[in-house]
Coordinates of C-alpha atoms (C1' of nucleotides) in Angstrom, one line a residue:
Chain A
M1136 CA 26.0 -30.1 12.7
E1137 CA 24.0 -28.7 15.6
T1138 CA 20.4 -29.8 15.8
I1139 CA 17.6 -27.6 14.5
K1140 CA 14.8 -27.3 17.1
V1141 CA 11.3 -27.5 15.6
I1142 CA 7.8 -27.1 16.8
L1143 CA 4.8 -28.5 15.0
V1144 CA 1.5 -26.7 15.1
D1145 CA -1.5 -28.5 13.6
D1146 CA -5.0 -29.3 14.9
H1147 CA -4.9 -32.9 13.7
K1148 CA -2.9 -35.2 15.9
I1149 CA -2.6 -37.8 13.2
F1150 CA -0.9 -35.3 10.9
R1151 CA 1.5 -34.2 13.7
D1152 CA 2.4 -37.8 14.4
G1153 CA 3.0 -38.6 10.7
F1154 CA 4.9 -35.4 10.2
R1155 CA 7.1 -35.9 13.2
L1156 CA 7.9 -39.4 11.9
L1157 CA 9.0 -37.8 8.6
L1158 CA 11.1 -35.2 10.3
Q1159 CA 12.8 -37.9 12.4
S1160 CA 14.5 -39.1 9.2
F1161 CA 16.6 -36.0 9.4
P1162 CA 19.1 -36.6 12.2
Y1163 CA 19.8 -32.9 12.6
V1164 CA 16.2 -32.1 13.3
D1165 CA 14.7 -32.2 16.8
V1166 CA 11.0 -31.9 17.3
I1167 CA 10.9 -30.4 20.7
C1168 CA 7.2 -29.7 21.0
E1169 CA 3.8 -29.7 19.4
A1170 CA 0.7 -27.6 19.6
S1171 CA -2.8 -28.1 18.3
N1172 CA -3.6 -24.4 17.7
G1173 CA -2.3 -20.9 18.0
L1174 CA -3.2 -20.3 21.6
E1175 CA -1.4 -23.5 22.6
L1176 CA 1.6 -22.5 20.6
L1177 CA 1.9 -19.2 22.4
K1178 CA 1.8 -21.0 25.8
V1179 CA 4.4 -23.5 24.6
L1180 CA 6.7 -20.7 23.4
E1181 CA 6.9 -19.3 26.9
V1182 CA 8.9 -22.4 27.8
N1183 CA 10.5 -23.6 24.6
I1184 CA 11.9 -21.4 21.8
P1185 CA 12.5 -23.4 18.6
D1186 CA 14.5 -22.5 15.5
I1187 CA 11.6 -23.3 13.2
I1188 CA 7.9 -23.6 13.5
F1189 CA 5.8 -25.7 11.1
M1190 CA 2.5 -23.9 11.1
D1191 CA -0.7 -25.2 9.8
V1192 CA -2.7 -22.4 8.2
N1193 CA -6.2 -23.6 8.8
M1194 CA -6.8 -24.1 12.5
P1195 CA -9.6 -23.6 15.0
H1196 CA -9.5 -20.9 17.8
V1197 CA -6.5 -19.0 16.6
D1198 CA -5.5 -19.7 13.0
G1199 CA -2.1 -19.7 11.4
V1200 CA -2.2 -16.1 10.4
E1201 CA -3.0 -14.8 13.8
A1202 CA -0.7 -17.2 15.5
S1203 CA 2.2 -16.3 13.3
K1204 CA 1.6 -12.6 13.9
R1205 CA 1.5 -13.0 17.6
A1206 CA 4.4 -15.3 17.8
L1207 CA 6.6 -13.1 15.7
E1208 CA 5.6 -10.1 17.6
K1209 CA 6.9 -11.6 20.8
Y1210 CA 9.8 -13.6 19.3
P1211 CA 10.9 -11.8 16.1
D1212 CA 13.7 -14.2 15.4
L1213 CA 11.4 -17.2 14.9
K1214 CA 11.3 -18.7 11.5
I1215 CA 7.9 -20.0 10.4
I1216 CA 7.2 -22.5 7.6
A1217 CA 3.5 -22.3 6.7
L1218 CA 1.8 -25.6 5.8
T1219 CA -1.5 -25.9 3.9
T1220 CA -3.6 -28.6 2.4
F1221 CA -5.0 -26.6 -0.5
L1222 CA -3.8 -23.6 -2.2
D1223 CA -5.7 -20.7 -0.8
D1224 CA -5.1 -17.4 -2.4
D1225 CA -6.3 -15.4 0.5
Y1226 CA -4.3 -17.1 3.2
L1227 CA -1.1 -17.0 1.2
E1228 CA -1.1 -13.2 1.1
Q1229 CA -2.0 -12.9 4.8
M1230 CA 0.6 -15.4 5.8
L1231 CA 3.3 -13.6 3.8
M1232 CA 2.3 -10.4 5.4
A1233 CA 2.4 -12.0 8.8
G1234 CA 6.0 -12.8 8.0
V1235 CA 6.5 -16.5 7.4
E1236 CA 9.7 -17.6 5.8
A1237 CA 8.3 -20.4 3.7
Y1238 CA 5.0 -21.7 2.4
M1239 CA 4.4 -25.2 1.3
L1240 CA 1.8 -27.8 0.6
K1241 CA 1.4 -30.6 3.2
N1242 CA 1.7 -33.3 0.6
A1243 CA 5.2 -32.1 -0.5
D1244 CA 7.7 -34.9 -0.7
I1245 CA 10.5 -35.4 1.8
E1246 CA 13.2 -33.8 -0.3
E1247 CA 11.2 -30.6 -0.5
F1248 CA 10.8 -30.5 3.3
E1249 CA 14.5 -31.0 3.7
K1250 CA 15.3 -28.2 1.3
A1251 CA 12.8 -25.9 3.0
I1252 CA 14.2 -26.6 6.5
L1253 CA 17.8 -26.0 5.5
K1254 CA 17.0 -22.9 3.5
V1255 CA 14.9 -21.4 6.2
Y1256 CA 17.4 -22.3 8.9
S1257 CA 20.1 -20.6 7.0
G1258 CA 18.1 -17.4 6.8
G1259 CA 16.4 -17.9 3.4
N1260 CA 13.0 -18.5 2.1
Y1261 CA 11.3 -21.5 0.5
F1262 CA 8.2 -21.7 -1.6
S1263 CA 7.0 -24.8 -3.3
A1264 CA 6.4 -24.8 -7.0
E1265 CA 2.6 -24.5 -6.8
I1266 CA 3.0 -21.5 -4.5
V1267 CA 5.4 -19.9 -6.9
A1268 CA 2.8 -20.2 -9.6
L1269 CA 0.3 -18.5 -7.5
L1270 CA 2.7 -15.8 -6.4
S1271 CA 3.7 -15.0 -9.9
D1272 CA 0.1 -14.4 -10.8
K1273 CA -0.2 -12.1 -7.8
L1274 CA 2.8 -10.2 -8.9
N1275 CA 1.2 -9.7 -12.2
I1276 CA -1.9 -8.3 -10.6
L1277 CA 0.3 -5.8 -8.8
R1278 CA 2.0 -4.8 -11.9
S1279 CA -1.2 -4.5 -14.0
R1280 CA -2.7 -2.4 -11.3
K1281 CA 0.3 -0.1 -11.7
V1282 CA -0.1 -0.1 -15.5
Q1283 CA -3.8 0.6 -15.6
Q1284 CA -3.3 3.6 -13.4
M1285 CA -1.8 5.4 -16.5
E1286 CA -5.0 7.2 -17.2
L1287 CA -4.3 9.6 -14.3
P1288 CA -5.1 13.3 -14.6
V1289 CA -2.3 15.6 -15.6
F1290 CA -1.0 17.8 -12.9
T1291 CA 1.0 21.0 -13.3
D1292 CA 4.4 21.2 -11.6
R1293 CA 3.1 23.4 -8.9
E1294 CA 0.2 21.0 -8.2
K1295 CA 2.6 18.0 -8.1
E1296 CA 4.8 19.9 -5.6
I1297 CA 1.9 20.8 -3.4
L1298 CA 0.4 17.3 -3.6
E1299 CA 3.6 15.8 -2.3
L1300 CA 3.7 18.2 0.6
I1301 CA 0.1 17.5 1.4
C1302 CA 0.8 13.7 1.4
K1303 CA 3.7 14.4 3.8
G1304 CA 1.1 15.8 6.2
F1305 CA 1.7 19.5 5.9
G1306 CA -1.2 22.0 6.3
N1307 CA -2.0 24.9 4.0
K1308 CA 0.0 27.4 6.1
E1309 CA 3.0 25.2 6.4
I1310 CA 3.0 24.5 2.6
A1311 CA 2.7 28.2 1.9
E1312 CA 5.7 29.0 4.1
K1313 CA 7.8 26.2 2.5
I1314 CA 7.2 27.4 -1.1
F1315 CA 6.8 31.1 -0.4
I1316 CA 3.3 31.8 -1.6
S1317 CA 0.1 32.8 0.2
P1318 CA -1.9 30.1 2.0
K1319 CA -4.8 31.2 -0.2
T1320 CA -2.9 30.2 -3.3
V1321 CA -2.1 26.9 -1.8
E1322 CA -5.8 26.4 -1.3
K1323 CA -6.5 27.3 -4.9
H1324 CA -4.0 24.7 -6.1
K1325 CA -5.6 22.2 -3.8
S1326 CA -9.0 22.9 -5.2
S1327 CA -7.6 22.4 -8.7
L1328 CA -6.3 19.0 -7.5
F1329 CA -9.8 18.3 -6.1
Q1330 CA -11.4 18.9 -9.4
K1331 CA -8.8 16.9 -11.4
T1332 CA -9.0 13.9 -9.1
G1333 CA -12.7 14.2 -8.4
V1334 CA -12.5 14.4 -4.7
L1335 CA -14.0 16.9 -2.3
N1336 CA -11.4 17.5 0.4
T1337 CA -7.8 17.0 1.5
V1338 CA -8.3 13.7 3.2
N1339 CA -9.8 12.2 0.1
L1340 CA -7.0 13.7 -2.0
V1341 CA -4.4 11.9 0.2
I1342 CA -6.4 8.6 -0.1
F1343 CA -6.5 9.0 -3.8
S1344 CA -2.7 9.6 -4.0
F1345 CA -1.9 6.5 -2.0
K1346 CA -4.3 4.4 -3.9
H1347 CA -2.9 5.4 -7.2
Q1348 CA 0.6 5.4 -5.9
I1349 CA 1.2 8.9 -7.0
V1350 CA 3.2 9.5 -3.9
N1351 CA 5.4 6.7 -2.5
F1352 CA 5.5 6.4 1.2
Chain B
M811 CA -1.8 -26.6 -32.3
E812 CA -0.9 -23.3 -34.1
T813 CA 2.7 -22.2 -34.0
I814 CA 3.9 -19.7 -31.4
K815 CA 6.0 -17.0 -33.2
V816 CA 9.1 -16.1 -31.2
I817 CA 11.8 -13.4 -31.5
L818 CA 15.1 -13.8 -29.7
V819 CA 16.9 -10.7 -28.5
D820 CA 20.5 -11.1 -27.2
D821 CA 23.8 -9.5 -28.0
H822 CA 25.7 -12.8 -28.3
K823 CA 25.2 -14.6 -31.5
I824 CA 26.4 -17.8 -30.0
F825 CA 23.7 -17.7 -27.4
R826 CA 21.0 -17.0 -29.9
D827 CA 22.2 -19.9 -32.1
G828 CA 22.2 -22.3 -29.1
F829 CA 18.9 -21.0 -27.9
R830 CA 17.2 -21.3 -31.3
L831 CA 18.4 -24.9 -31.4
L832 CA 16.8 -25.5 -28.0
L833 CA 13.5 -23.9 -29.1
Q834 CA 13.5 -26.0 -32.3
S835 CA 12.9 -29.0 -30.2
F836 CA 9.4 -27.6 -29.6
P837 CA 7.5 -28.3 -32.9
Y838 CA 4.9 -25.6 -32.1
V839 CA 7.5 -22.9 -31.7
D840 CA 8.7 -20.9 -34.6
V841 CA 11.7 -18.5 -34.2
I842 CA 10.8 -15.9 -36.8
C843 CA 13.5 -13.4 -36.2
E844 CA 16.5 -12.3 -34.0
A845 CA 17.9 -9.1 -32.8
S846 CA 21.2 -8.2 -31.1
N847 CA 19.9 -5.3 -29.1
G848 CA 16.9 -3.1 -28.3
L849 CA 17.2 -0.8 -31.3
E850 CA 17.4 -3.7 -33.7
L851 CA 14.4 -5.2 -32.0
L852 CA 12.3 -2.1 -32.6
K853 CA 13.2 -2.1 -36.3
V854 CA 12.4 -5.8 -36.6
L855 CA 9.0 -5.3 -34.9
E856 CA 8.0 -2.9 -37.6
V857 CA 7.9 -5.9 -40.0
N858 CA 7.3 -8.9 -37.8
I859 CA 5.1 -9.2 -34.8
P860 CA 5.7 -12.3 -32.7
D861 CA 3.7 -13.8 -29.9
I862 CA 6.6 -13.9 -27.5
I863 CA 9.9 -12.1 -27.2
F864 CA 12.8 -13.7 -25.4
M865 CA 14.7 -10.6 -24.1
D866 CA 18.1 -10.6 -22.7
V867 CA 18.4 -8.1 -19.8
N868 CA 22.0 -7.0 -20.2
M869 CA 22.6 -5.6 -23.6
P870 CA 24.6 -2.7 -25.2
H871 CA 23.0 0.4 -26.7
V872 CA 19.4 -0.2 -25.6
D873 CA 19.1 -2.7 -22.7
G874 CA 16.3 -5.1 -21.9
V875 CA 14.5 -2.7 -19.6
E876 CA 14.3 0.1 -22.1
A877 CA 13.7 -2.2 -25.1
S878 CA 10.8 -3.9 -23.2
K879 CA 9.2 -0.5 -22.3
R880 CA 9.4 0.8 -25.8
A881 CA 8.2 -2.4 -27.4
L882 CA 5.3 -2.7 -25.1
E883 CA 4.4 0.9 -25.5
K884 CA 4.0 0.4 -29.3
Y885 CA 2.7 -3.2 -29.1
P886 CA 1.0 -3.7 -25.8
D887 CA -0.1 -7.2 -26.6
L888 CA 3.5 -8.5 -26.8
K889 CA 4.5 -11.0 -24.2
I890 CA 8.1 -10.8 -23.1
I891 CA 10.1 -13.4 -21.3
A892 CA 13.2 -11.8 -19.7
L893 CA 16.4 -13.8 -19.7
T894 CA 19.3 -13.1 -17.4
T895 CA 22.7 -14.8 -16.7
F896 CA 22.9 -13.7 -13.1
L897 CA 20.3 -12.7 -10.6
D898 CA 20.3 -9.0 -10.5
D899 CA 18.1 -7.5 -7.9
D900 CA 17.9 -4.2 -9.6
Y901 CA 17.1 -5.3 -13.1
L902 CA 14.5 -7.7 -11.8
E903 CA 12.4 -4.9 -10.4
Q904 CA 12.8 -2.7 -13.4
M905 CA 11.9 -5.5 -15.8
L906 CA 8.8 -6.3 -13.8
M907 CA 7.8 -2.6 -13.9
A908 CA 8.5 -2.6 -17.6
G909 CA 5.8 -5.3 -17.8
V910 CA 7.5 -8.6 -18.7
E911 CA 5.4 -11.7 -18.3
A912 CA 8.2 -14.0 -17.2
Y913 CA 11.7 -13.8 -15.8
M914 CA 14.1 -16.7 -15.9
L915 CA 17.8 -17.6 -15.8
K916 CA 19.5 -18.4 -19.1
N917 CA 20.7 -21.7 -17.7
A918 CA 17.2 -23.0 -16.9
D919 CA 16.6 -26.5 -18.3
I920 CA 14.5 -27.3 -21.3
E921 CA 11.4 -28.3 -19.3
E922 CA 11.4 -24.9 -17.6
F923 CA 11.6 -23.1 -20.9
E924 CA 8.7 -25.2 -22.2
K925 CA 6.6 -24.4 -19.1
A926 CA 7.4 -20.7 -19.5
I927 CA 6.5 -20.5 -23.1
L928 CA 3.2 -22.3 -22.6
K929 CA 2.3 -20.4 -19.5
V930 CA 3.1 -17.0 -21.1
Y931 CA 1.4 -17.9 -24.4
S932 CA -1.8 -18.7 -22.5
G933 CA -1.7 -15.4 -20.8
G934 CA 0.0 -16.3 -17.6
N935 CA 3.3 -15.6 -15.9
Y936 CA 6.4 -17.6 -15.2
F937 CA 9.2 -17.0 -12.8
S938 CA 11.9 -19.5 -12.1
A939 CA 12.4 -20.6 -8.5
E940 CA 15.5 -18.4 -8.0
I941 CA 13.6 -15.4 -9.0
V942 CA 10.8 -16.1 -6.7
A943 CA 13.3 -16.5 -3.8
L944 CA 14.6 -13.1 -4.6
L945 CA 11.1 -11.7 -4.8
S946 CA 10.2 -13.3 -1.5
D947 CA 13.2 -11.7 0.0
K948 CA 11.8 -8.4 -1.2
L949 CA 8.4 -9.2 0.3
N950 CA 10.3 -9.9 3.5
I951 CA 12.0 -6.6 3.5
L952 CA 8.5 -5.0 3.3
R953 CA 7.5 -7.1 6.2
S954 CA 10.4 -6.3 8.4
R955 CA 9.8 -2.6 7.7
K956 CA 6.4 -3.3 9.2
V957 CA 7.7 -5.1 12.2
Q958 CA 10.3 -2.6 13.2
Q959 CA 7.8 0.2 13.5
M960 CA 6.8 1.5 16.8
E961 CA 4.4 -0.6 18.7
L962 CA 1.0 0.4 17.5
P963 CA -1.4 2.0 20.0
V964 CA -4.4 0.1 21.2
F965 CA -7.6 1.4 19.7
T966 CA -11.1 0.9 21.2
D967 CA -13.7 -0.8 18.9
R968 CA -15.4 2.6 18.3
E969 CA -12.1 4.1 17.4
K970 CA -11.3 1.4 14.9
E971 CA -14.7 1.7 13.4
I972 CA -14.3 5.4 13.0
L973 CA -10.7 5.1 11.7
E974 CA -11.9 2.8 9.0
L975 CA -14.6 5.3 7.9
I976 CA -12.1 8.2 8.0
C977 CA -9.7 6.2 5.8
K978 CA -12.6 5.6 3.3
G979 CA -12.9 9.3 3.0
F980 CA -15.9 10.2 5.1
G981 CA -16.2 13.4 7.0
N982 CA -17.3 13.9 10.5
K983 CA -21.0 14.5 9.6
E984 CA -21.1 11.5 7.3
I985 CA -19.6 9.2 9.9
A986 CA -22.0 10.5 12.5
E987 CA -24.9 9.7 10.3
K988 CA -23.6 6.3 9.5
I989 CA -23.1 5.2 13.1
F990 CA -25.9 7.2 14.6
I991 CA -24.0 9.5 17.0
S992 CA -23.5 13.2 17.1
P993 CA -20.8 14.7 14.9
K994 CA -19.3 16.1 18.1
T995 CA -18.8 12.6 19.4
V996 CA -17.1 11.6 16.2
E997 CA -14.7 14.5 16.7
K998 CA -14.0 13.4 20.2
H999 CA -13.1 9.9 19.0
K1000 CA -10.9 11.4 16.4
S1001 CA -9.1 13.5 18.9
S1002 CA -8.4 10.3 20.9
L1003 CA -7.0 8.8 17.7
F1004 CA -4.9 11.9 17.3
Q1005 CA -3.5 11.5 20.8
K1006 CA -2.8 7.8 20.5
T1007 CA -1.1 8.1 17.2
G1008 CA 0.6 11.4 17.9
V1009 CA -0.7 13.2 14.9
L1010 CA -2.4 16.6 14.8
N1011 CA -5.2 16.3 12.2
T1012 CA -7.3 14.0 10.0
V1013 CA -4.9 14.1 7.0
N1014 CA -2.0 12.9 9.1
L1015 CA -4.2 10.3 10.7
V1016 CA -4.9 8.9 7.3
I1017 CA -1.3 9.0 6.3
F1018 CA -0.4 7.2 9.6
S1019 CA -3.0 4.5 8.9
F1020 CA -1.7 3.8 5.4
K1021 CA 1.9 3.8 6.4
H1022 CA 1.3 1.4 9.3
Q1023 CA -1.1 -0.6 7.2
I1024 CA -3.8 -0.4 9.8
V1025 CA -6.3 -0.1 7.0
N1026 CA -5.9 -1.9 3.8
F1027 CA -6.8 -0.2 0.6
Chain C
dT1285 C1' -19.3 -0.4 47.9
dT1286 C1' -16.9 3.1 46.6
dG1287 C1' -13.7 5.2 44.1
dA1288 C1' -10.6 5.1 39.9
dA1289 C1' -10.0 4.4 35.3
dC1290 C1' -11.8 4.4 30.9
dA1291 C1' -15.1 4.3 27.1
dA1292 C1' -18.7 6.7 24.9
dT1293 C1' -21.4 10.6 24.5
dA1294 C1' -21.7 15.8 23.3
dG1295 C1' -21.3 21.4 23.4
dG1296 C1' -18.8 26.1 22.6
dG1297 C1' -15.4 28.6 20.6
dA1298 C1' -11.1 28.8 17.9
dA1299 C1' -8.7 27.4 13.8
dA1300 C1' -8.1 25.4 9.4
dT1301 C1' -10.2 24.2 5.3
dC1302 C1' -13.3 24.8 1.3
dC1303 C1' -15.9 27.4 -2.3
dC1304 C1' -16.5 31.3 -5.3
dT1305 C1' -14.6 35.1 -7.5
dA1306 C1' -10.8 37.9 -9.6
dC1307 C1' -6.3 39.5 -11.2
dT1308 C1' -1.7 38.8 -13.6
dT1309 C1' 1.4 36.5 -16.7
dC1310 C1' 2.8 33.9 -20.5
dG1311 C1' 2.8 31.1 -24.7
dG1312 C1' 0.6 29.7 -28.8
dA1313 C1' -3.1 30.4 -32.4
dA1314 C1' -6.0 33.4 -35.4
Chain D
dT83 C1' -0.3 41.9 -33.4
dT84 C1' -4.1 40.5 -30.6
dC85 C1' -6.6 37.4 -28.3
dC86 C1' -7.5 33.3 -25.7
dG87 C1' -6.7 29.8 -22.5
dA88 C1' -3.9 27.8 -18.9
dA89 C1' -1.1 28.5 -14.8
dG90 C1' -0.1 31.0 -10.8
dT91 C1' -1.5 34.3 -7.6
dA92 C1' -4.8 35.8 -3.8
dG93 C1' -9.2 37.6 -0.9
dG94 C1' -14.1 37.1 1.5
dG95 C1' -17.3 34.3 3.5
dA96 C1' -19.2 29.6 4.5
dT97 C1' -18.2 25.2 6.2
dT98 C1' -15.6 21.7 8.6
dT99 C1' -12.4 20.4 11.7
dC100 C1' -9.9 20.9 16.0
dC101 C1' -9.3 21.8 21.1
dC102 C1' -11.0 22.2 25.7
dT103 C1' -14.4 21.0 28.9
dA104 C1' -18.2 18.0 30.8
dT105 C1' -21.6 14.2 31.7
dT106 C1' -22.9 9.3 31.9
dG107 C1' -22.3 4.4 32.2
dT108 C1' -19.2 0.3 33.0
dT109 C1' -15.6 -2.4 34.9
dC110 C1' -12.4 -3.7 38.3
dA111 C1' -9.9 -3.6 42.3
dA112 C1' -9.1 -1.8 46.9

DNA sequence: TTGAACAATAGGGAAATCCCTACTTCGGAA
DNA sequence: TTCCGAAGTAGGGATTTCCCTATTGTTCAA
């Protein structure tokens, strides 16, 4: 088995030392470098490209979120495993959006780390059980947001048709040409949409539609 | 502890028998009924309302998705735990949309089932690790869509400030008042935004911002 | 130190959008 | 049947937005 090249990013040297010791028990893992914050990581990456980065979430100067974003922007093939001491709802979402492959607690046991490394190295994802619990709650929030939107105004077919075109970015004239009516009529349908949704202009109508996921982009 | 009333829905009697046996090892769980498909479930629900339904996803006649939707429509307080033999990407999404509280593999172990029942009964969610892996892949797909987009233009601070206000639905005059400049200046910043993003009007600028997640709603 | 590039400011006129009113059609209720 | 309301159609005039041009201040490198 070829070695998996790893970089550790954490602002506490003691943690890095301990963690490297832990990783050394995997013969196929090679810690090629360390960094104590995001900025340092970016410098290090100019010289050494690892397979996997273990990234602390809370760091001074450039935190895990920003560091992950920037690193992935420059090197999209990087795999990042986010490490955190406590469960932080906010960071979790941001790190996922930044594009990390895995998210785990620092006090995970050695088997968990092994699982995570192998899973991520082979192109998968890994989330520790605590994270899973948090994620599933989040998913529920998403769903319930979708459910509670049921009390939406009722649109006529013509209104729906026009709303879709509006949200694709077409102006009154363009919409009129597409569906063979006068621009003036388009405007009337729009003002009906304004009334039903309680907004005052096209921009706000578009915002409303995206917010309520009436149109999917 | 009061008993948790449970209904099993699965088209295989053998599975139902086995599963009931498993559930009987929890003294606080009471399997009050069974159904072999969605239609039967709906009939059963007219007489018996459980706390939790274990719902097979793949069933003849009325499948888990449809059954869950209809059941929740009539009895919104029901909690549903979806059960599946294999991981099916498609069903997963549909079941989540239908509004199930939990999603697990049938071959989960007894501890997992216990966790799921308790979590769901207390108003939470439960997803087994395999499901979360699938979900995280989904999240990943979202992300990669984000990464592959064109490189975003660089906005000045003023432009970012104005873009945010635009995406909150404010017009030129309102923005001007908020940040103490002339409406004309706001317009100029907007036209810079148009140029940088390649759009032709405010509506399309808002659409662009949502699509590229420059603003978060 | 002197341009050059760029950010921020703003005006005038053209174009698109918004508001109010009005006509036609069609299906269901009195 | 007749009448009413809802949906679809559209025009006139006010408002807002958009495009082109221009000035000022700041930074940075020749």
